[in-house]
Coordinates of C-alpha atoms in Angstrom, one line a residue:
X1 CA -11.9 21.2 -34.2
X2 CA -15.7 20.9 -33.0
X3 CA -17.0 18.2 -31.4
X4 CA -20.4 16.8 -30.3
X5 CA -21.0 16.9 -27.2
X6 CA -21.2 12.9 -27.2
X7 CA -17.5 12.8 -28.5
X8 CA -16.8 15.7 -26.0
X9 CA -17.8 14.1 -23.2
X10 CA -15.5 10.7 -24.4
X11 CA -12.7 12.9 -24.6
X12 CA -12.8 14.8 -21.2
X13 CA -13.4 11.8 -19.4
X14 CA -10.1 10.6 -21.2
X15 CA -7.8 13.8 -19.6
X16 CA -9.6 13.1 -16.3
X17 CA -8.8 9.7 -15.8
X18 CA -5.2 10.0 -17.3
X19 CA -4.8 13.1 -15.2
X20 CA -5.9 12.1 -12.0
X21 CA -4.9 8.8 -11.7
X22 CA -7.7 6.4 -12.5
X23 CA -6.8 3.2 -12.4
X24 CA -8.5 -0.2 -11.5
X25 CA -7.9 -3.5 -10.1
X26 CA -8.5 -6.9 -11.6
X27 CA -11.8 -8.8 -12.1
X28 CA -10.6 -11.9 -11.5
X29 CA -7.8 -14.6 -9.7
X30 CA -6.1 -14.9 -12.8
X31 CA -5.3 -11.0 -13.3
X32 CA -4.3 -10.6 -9.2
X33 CA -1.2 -12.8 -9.9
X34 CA 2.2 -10.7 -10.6
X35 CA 4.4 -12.6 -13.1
X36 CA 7.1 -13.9 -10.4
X37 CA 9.3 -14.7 -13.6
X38 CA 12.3 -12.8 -12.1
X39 CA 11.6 -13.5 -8.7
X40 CA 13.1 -16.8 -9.3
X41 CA 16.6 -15.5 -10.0
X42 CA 19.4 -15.3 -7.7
X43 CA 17.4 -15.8 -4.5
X44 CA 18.8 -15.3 -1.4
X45 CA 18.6 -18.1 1.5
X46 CA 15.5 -15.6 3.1
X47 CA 13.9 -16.0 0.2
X48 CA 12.1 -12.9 -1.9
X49 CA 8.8 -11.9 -2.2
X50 CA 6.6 -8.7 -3.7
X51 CA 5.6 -6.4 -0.8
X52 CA 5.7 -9.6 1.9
X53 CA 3.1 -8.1 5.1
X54 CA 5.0 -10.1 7.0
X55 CA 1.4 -11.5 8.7
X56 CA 0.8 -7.9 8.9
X57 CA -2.6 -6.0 7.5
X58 CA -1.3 -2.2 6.3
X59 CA -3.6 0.6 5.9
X60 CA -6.4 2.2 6.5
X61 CA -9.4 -0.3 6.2
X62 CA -11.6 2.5 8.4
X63 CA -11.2 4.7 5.2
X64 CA -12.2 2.3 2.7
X65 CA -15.2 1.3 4.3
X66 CA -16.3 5.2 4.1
X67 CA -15.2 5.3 0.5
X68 CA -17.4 1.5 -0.3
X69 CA -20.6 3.3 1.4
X70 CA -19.9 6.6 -0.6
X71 CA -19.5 4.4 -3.9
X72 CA -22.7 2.9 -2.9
X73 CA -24.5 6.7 -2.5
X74 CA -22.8 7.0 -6.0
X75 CA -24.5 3.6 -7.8
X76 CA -27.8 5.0 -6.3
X77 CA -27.5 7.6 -8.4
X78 CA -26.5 6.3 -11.3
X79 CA -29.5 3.4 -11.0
X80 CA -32.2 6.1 -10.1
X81 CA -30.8 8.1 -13.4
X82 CA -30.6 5.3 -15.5
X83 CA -34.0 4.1 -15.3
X84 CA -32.5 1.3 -12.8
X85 CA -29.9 0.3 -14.7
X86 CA -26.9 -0.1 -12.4
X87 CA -23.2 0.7 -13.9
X88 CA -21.5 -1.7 -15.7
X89 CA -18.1 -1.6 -14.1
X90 CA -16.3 1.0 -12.3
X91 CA -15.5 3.1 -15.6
X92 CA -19.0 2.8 -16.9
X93 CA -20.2 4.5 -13.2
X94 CA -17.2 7.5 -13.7
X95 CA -18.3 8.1 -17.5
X96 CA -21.7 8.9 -15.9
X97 CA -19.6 11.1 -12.7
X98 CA -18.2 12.7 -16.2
X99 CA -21.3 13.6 -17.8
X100 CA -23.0 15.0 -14.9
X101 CA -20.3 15.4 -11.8
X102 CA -23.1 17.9 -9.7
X103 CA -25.6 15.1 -9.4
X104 CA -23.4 12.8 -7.9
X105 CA -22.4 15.3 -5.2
X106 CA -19.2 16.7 -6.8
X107 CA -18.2 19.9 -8.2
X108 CA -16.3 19.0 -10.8
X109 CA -15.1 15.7 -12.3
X110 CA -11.8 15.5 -10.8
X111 CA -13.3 15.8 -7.2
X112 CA -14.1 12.0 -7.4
X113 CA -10.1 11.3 -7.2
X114 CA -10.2 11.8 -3.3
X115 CA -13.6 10.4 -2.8
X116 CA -12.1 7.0 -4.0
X117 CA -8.4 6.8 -4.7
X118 CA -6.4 4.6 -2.1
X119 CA -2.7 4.4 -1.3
X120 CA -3.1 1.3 0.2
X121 CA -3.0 0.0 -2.7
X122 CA 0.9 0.1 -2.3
X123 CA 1.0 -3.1 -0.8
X124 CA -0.5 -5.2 -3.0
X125 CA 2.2 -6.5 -5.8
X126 CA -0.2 -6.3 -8.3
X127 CA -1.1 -2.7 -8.2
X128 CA -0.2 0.3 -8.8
X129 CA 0.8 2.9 -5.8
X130 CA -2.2 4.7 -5.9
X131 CA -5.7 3.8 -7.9
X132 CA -9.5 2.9 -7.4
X133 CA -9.1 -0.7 -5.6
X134 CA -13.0 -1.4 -5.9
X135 CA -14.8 -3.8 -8.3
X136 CA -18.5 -2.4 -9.3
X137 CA -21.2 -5.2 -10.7
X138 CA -24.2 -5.6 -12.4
X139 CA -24.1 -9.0 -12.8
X140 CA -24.4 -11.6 -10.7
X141 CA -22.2 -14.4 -10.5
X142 CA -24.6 -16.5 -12.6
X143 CA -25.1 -13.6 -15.6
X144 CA -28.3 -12.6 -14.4
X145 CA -28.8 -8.9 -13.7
X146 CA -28.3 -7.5 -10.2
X147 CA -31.5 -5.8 -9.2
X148 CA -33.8 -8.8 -10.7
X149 CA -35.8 -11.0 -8.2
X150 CA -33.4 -12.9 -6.3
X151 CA -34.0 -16.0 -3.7
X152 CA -35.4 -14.8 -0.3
X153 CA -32.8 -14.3 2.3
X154 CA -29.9 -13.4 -0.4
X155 CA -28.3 -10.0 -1.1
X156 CA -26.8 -8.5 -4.3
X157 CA -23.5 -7.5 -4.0
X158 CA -22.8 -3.9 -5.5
X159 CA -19.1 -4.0 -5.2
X160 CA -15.5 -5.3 -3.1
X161 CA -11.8 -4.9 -2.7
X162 CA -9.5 -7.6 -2.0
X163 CA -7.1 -4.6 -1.4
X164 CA -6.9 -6.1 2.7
X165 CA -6.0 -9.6 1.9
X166 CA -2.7 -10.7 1.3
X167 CA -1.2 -13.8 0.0
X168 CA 2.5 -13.2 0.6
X169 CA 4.2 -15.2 -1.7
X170 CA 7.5 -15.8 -0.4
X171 CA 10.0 -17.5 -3.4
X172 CA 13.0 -19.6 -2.4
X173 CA 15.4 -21.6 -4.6
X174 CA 13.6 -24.8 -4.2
X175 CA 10.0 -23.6 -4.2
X176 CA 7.7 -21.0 -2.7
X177 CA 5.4 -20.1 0.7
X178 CA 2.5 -18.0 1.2
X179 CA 1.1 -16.7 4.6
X180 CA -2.5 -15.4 3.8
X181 CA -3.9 -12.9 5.9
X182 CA -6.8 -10.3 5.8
X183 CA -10.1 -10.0 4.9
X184 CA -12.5 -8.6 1.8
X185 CA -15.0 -5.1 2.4
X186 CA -17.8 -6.3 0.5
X187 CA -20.7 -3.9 -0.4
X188 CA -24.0 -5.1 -0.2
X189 CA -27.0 -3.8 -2.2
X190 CA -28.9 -2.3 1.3
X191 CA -25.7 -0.8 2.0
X192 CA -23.9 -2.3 4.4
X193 CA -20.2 -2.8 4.3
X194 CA -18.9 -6.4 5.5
X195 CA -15.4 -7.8 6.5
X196 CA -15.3 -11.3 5.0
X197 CA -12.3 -13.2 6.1
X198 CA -10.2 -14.5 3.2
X199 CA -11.0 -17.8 4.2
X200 CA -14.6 -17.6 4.3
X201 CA -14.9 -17.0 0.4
X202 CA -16.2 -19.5 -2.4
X203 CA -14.6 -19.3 -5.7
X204 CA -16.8 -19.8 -9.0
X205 CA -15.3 -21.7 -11.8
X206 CA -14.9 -18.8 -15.0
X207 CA -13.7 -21.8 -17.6
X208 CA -14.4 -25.0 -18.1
X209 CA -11.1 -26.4 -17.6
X210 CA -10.3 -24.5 -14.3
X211 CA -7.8 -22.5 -15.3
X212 CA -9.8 -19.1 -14.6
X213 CA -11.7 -18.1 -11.3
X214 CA -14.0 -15.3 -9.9
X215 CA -14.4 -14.4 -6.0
X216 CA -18.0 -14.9 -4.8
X217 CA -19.2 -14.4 -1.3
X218 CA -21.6 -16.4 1.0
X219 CA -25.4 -15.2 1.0
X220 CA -25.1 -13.8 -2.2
X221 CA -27.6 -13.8 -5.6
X222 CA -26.7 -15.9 -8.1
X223 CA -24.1 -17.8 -7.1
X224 CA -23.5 -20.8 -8.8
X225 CA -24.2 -24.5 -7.6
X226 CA -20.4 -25.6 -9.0
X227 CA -18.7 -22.8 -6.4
X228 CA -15.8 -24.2 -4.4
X229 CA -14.9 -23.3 -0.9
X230 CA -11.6 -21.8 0.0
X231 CA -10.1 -24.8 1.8
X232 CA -11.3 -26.9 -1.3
X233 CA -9.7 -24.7 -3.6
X234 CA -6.3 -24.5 -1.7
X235 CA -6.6 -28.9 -2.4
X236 CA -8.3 -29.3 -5.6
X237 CA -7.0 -26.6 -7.7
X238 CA -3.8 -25.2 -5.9
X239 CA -3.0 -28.9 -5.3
X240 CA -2.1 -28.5 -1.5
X241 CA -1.8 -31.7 0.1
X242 CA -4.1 -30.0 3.1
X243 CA -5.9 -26.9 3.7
X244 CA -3.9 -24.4 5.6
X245 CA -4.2 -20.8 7.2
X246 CA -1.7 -17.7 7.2
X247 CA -0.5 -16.6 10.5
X248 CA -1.5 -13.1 11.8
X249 CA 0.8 -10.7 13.1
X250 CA -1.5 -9.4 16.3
X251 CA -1.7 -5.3 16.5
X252 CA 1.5 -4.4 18.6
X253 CA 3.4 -7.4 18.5
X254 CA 6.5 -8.2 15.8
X255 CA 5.9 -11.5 14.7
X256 CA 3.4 -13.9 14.2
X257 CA 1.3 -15.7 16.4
X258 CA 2.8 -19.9 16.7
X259 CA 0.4 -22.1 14.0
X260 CA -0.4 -24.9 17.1
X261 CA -3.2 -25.7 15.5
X262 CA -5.8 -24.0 18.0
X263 CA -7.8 -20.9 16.6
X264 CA -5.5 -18.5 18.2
X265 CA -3.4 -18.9 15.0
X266 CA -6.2 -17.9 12.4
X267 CA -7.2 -14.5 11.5
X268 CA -9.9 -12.8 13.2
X269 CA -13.2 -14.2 12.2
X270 CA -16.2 -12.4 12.4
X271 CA -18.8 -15.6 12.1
X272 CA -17.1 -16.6 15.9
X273 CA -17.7 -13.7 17.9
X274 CA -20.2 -14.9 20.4
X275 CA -19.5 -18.5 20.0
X276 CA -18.8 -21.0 22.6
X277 CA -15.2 -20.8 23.9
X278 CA -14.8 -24.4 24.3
X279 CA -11.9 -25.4 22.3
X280 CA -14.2 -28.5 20.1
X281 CA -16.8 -26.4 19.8
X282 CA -15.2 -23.6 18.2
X283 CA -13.3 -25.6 15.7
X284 CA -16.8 -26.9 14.8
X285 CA -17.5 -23.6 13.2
X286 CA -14.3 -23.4 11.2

C-alpha cells in the first residue's frame, strides 16, 4: 500500500505513541476524579482510598522540573517553526516531534519517551503507571491566544502538572475525608518553572451551571474576572461548611504534623519565605 507522506506521517506517529506509551492527563477538575463507585462497597472501619499519600508527597519533583523546562526548549521550537504558532495541546506539539524529531533535539521519534514520561504518575488514582503528566496551552484561560499582547506585569503559562498534589480521598461507610497536600510545577512563558501550593490556585468556571472547572494560576494572562479562590471553592462549590488544609507529612517523620491551627500544620508555602515570624502576622498572608 502507498501512502502520502501526510497520511504517512499520521500513521507512524500512531505506532509511536501506542508503542512507547503516550498517554496524557486530564484538562480539567471534572476528568481528575476516579469514579469511587466501588470504593463504596464493603469498607472497612479504616476506611479505603485510591493510592492514599498518607500526607506524603512521592516522587521525583527535581526531575519533572528538568523535563517542564525541556518541554519549554521543545514549544520554542515548535513556535519558531510554526510561524509563532504555539502547539495546540500536548499531541499537537509530538505530531510536530513526529514530523521532524532532529529539530527538536532528538534522534528519532521514540527518544522523546524518556525526555518526558514520568512514573510518578503511579500515585495519582487517575492515571496510568507511567505517561506524559503535562498539560501544553495555547490558549489562555479567557480563549484569547497565548503569545498576544497581554496586561503589563502578567505571564502566559506554557504548561503544568498537578502530578505533586494529592487529594486523598479517604471513603468510609458513612462518608468520605480528604487530606490535600502538594503543590503544582507551572511553566511560565520566560521559562521559569514554579511551585504553586495547591492552595494558592483560582479555579475558572468552564459551564455556566458550575458543574465543570479549569485550574488557573495567580499572575497569569487572561484569567477571568468570575475565577474563584481555592478556600472559596472548598465552601461554594464543594459545600464545606469552612475552608480547611491537608496535613503534611514532614521529610523523615511517619505521620502528620497535629492541625492546631498555627501554620506549622499547612504545606510549605513559598509566598511566606521571608515573612515576619510573628504568629498574626503570618496568618495575615494566608
Amino acid at each position: 500500500m502507498r501512502l502520502t507522506r501526510r497520511r504517512g506521517l499520521r500513521i507512524a506517529a500512531a505506532l509511536v505513541i501506542s508503542l512507547g506509551g503516550w498517554h496524557f492527563a486530564g484538562h480539567h477538575i471534572q476528568a481528575e476524579q476516579a469514579d469511587p463507585g466501588a470504593l463504596w462497597k464493603d469498607i472497612p472501619p479504616e476506611g479505603r482510598s485510591l493510592k492514599d499519600t498518607r500526607g506524603r508527597v512521592p516522587g521525583d519533583p527535581a526531575k519533572a522540573i528538568d523535563q517542564l523546562k525541556r518541554l519549554g526548549e521543545m514549544i520554542r521550537v515548535h513556535r519558531d517553526s510554526h510561524a509563532g504558532e504555539l502547539p495546540g495541546g500536548m499531541g499537537a506539539l509530538l505530531q510536530s516531534v513526529v514530523e521532524d524529531p532532529k529539530s527538536y533535539g532528538f534522534a528519532t521519534a521514540l527518544d522523546v519517551n524518556p525526555a518526558l514520561l514520568s512514573e510518578d504518575c503511579r500515585f495519582q488514582p487517575a492515571l496510568p503507571e507511567t505517561c506524559i503528566p503535562f498539560l501544553v496551552f495555547n490558549r489562555r484561560r479567557d480563549g484569547t491566544p497565548v503569545g498576544s499582547p497581554k496586561p503589563n506585569g502578567t505571564r502566559d503559562l506554557w504548561a503544568y502538572t498537578d502530578l505533586y498534589r494529592h487529594v486523598n480521598t479517604r471513603f468510609f461507610a458513612k462518608g468520605s475525608t480528604v487530606n490535600p497536600v502538594g503543590f503544582y510545577l507551572v511553566l511560565w512563558d520566560n521559562g521559569e518553572v514554579e511551585r504553586v501550593p495547591y492552595d494558592d490556585i483560582l479555579y475558572v468556571p468552564r459551564r455556566p451551571d458550575g458543574t465543570d472547572w479549569a485550574v488557573a494560576f495567580r499572575g497569569a494572562s487572561g484569567v477571568p474576572s468570575d475565577c474563584i479562590t481555592f478556600d472559596e471553592f472548598q465552601t461554594k462549590v464543594a459545600r464545606m461548611a469552612a475552608p480547611f488544609r491537608g496535613k503534611p507529612v514532614p521529610p523523615g517523620e511517619a505521620v502528620p504534623l497535629p492541625d492546631n491551627g498555627g501554620p506549622e500544620a499547612l504545606v510549605s508555602l513559598s509566598r511566606l519565605l521571608g515573612a515576619p515570624i510573628e504568629r498574626d502576622k503570618l496568618w495575615e498572608l494566608l
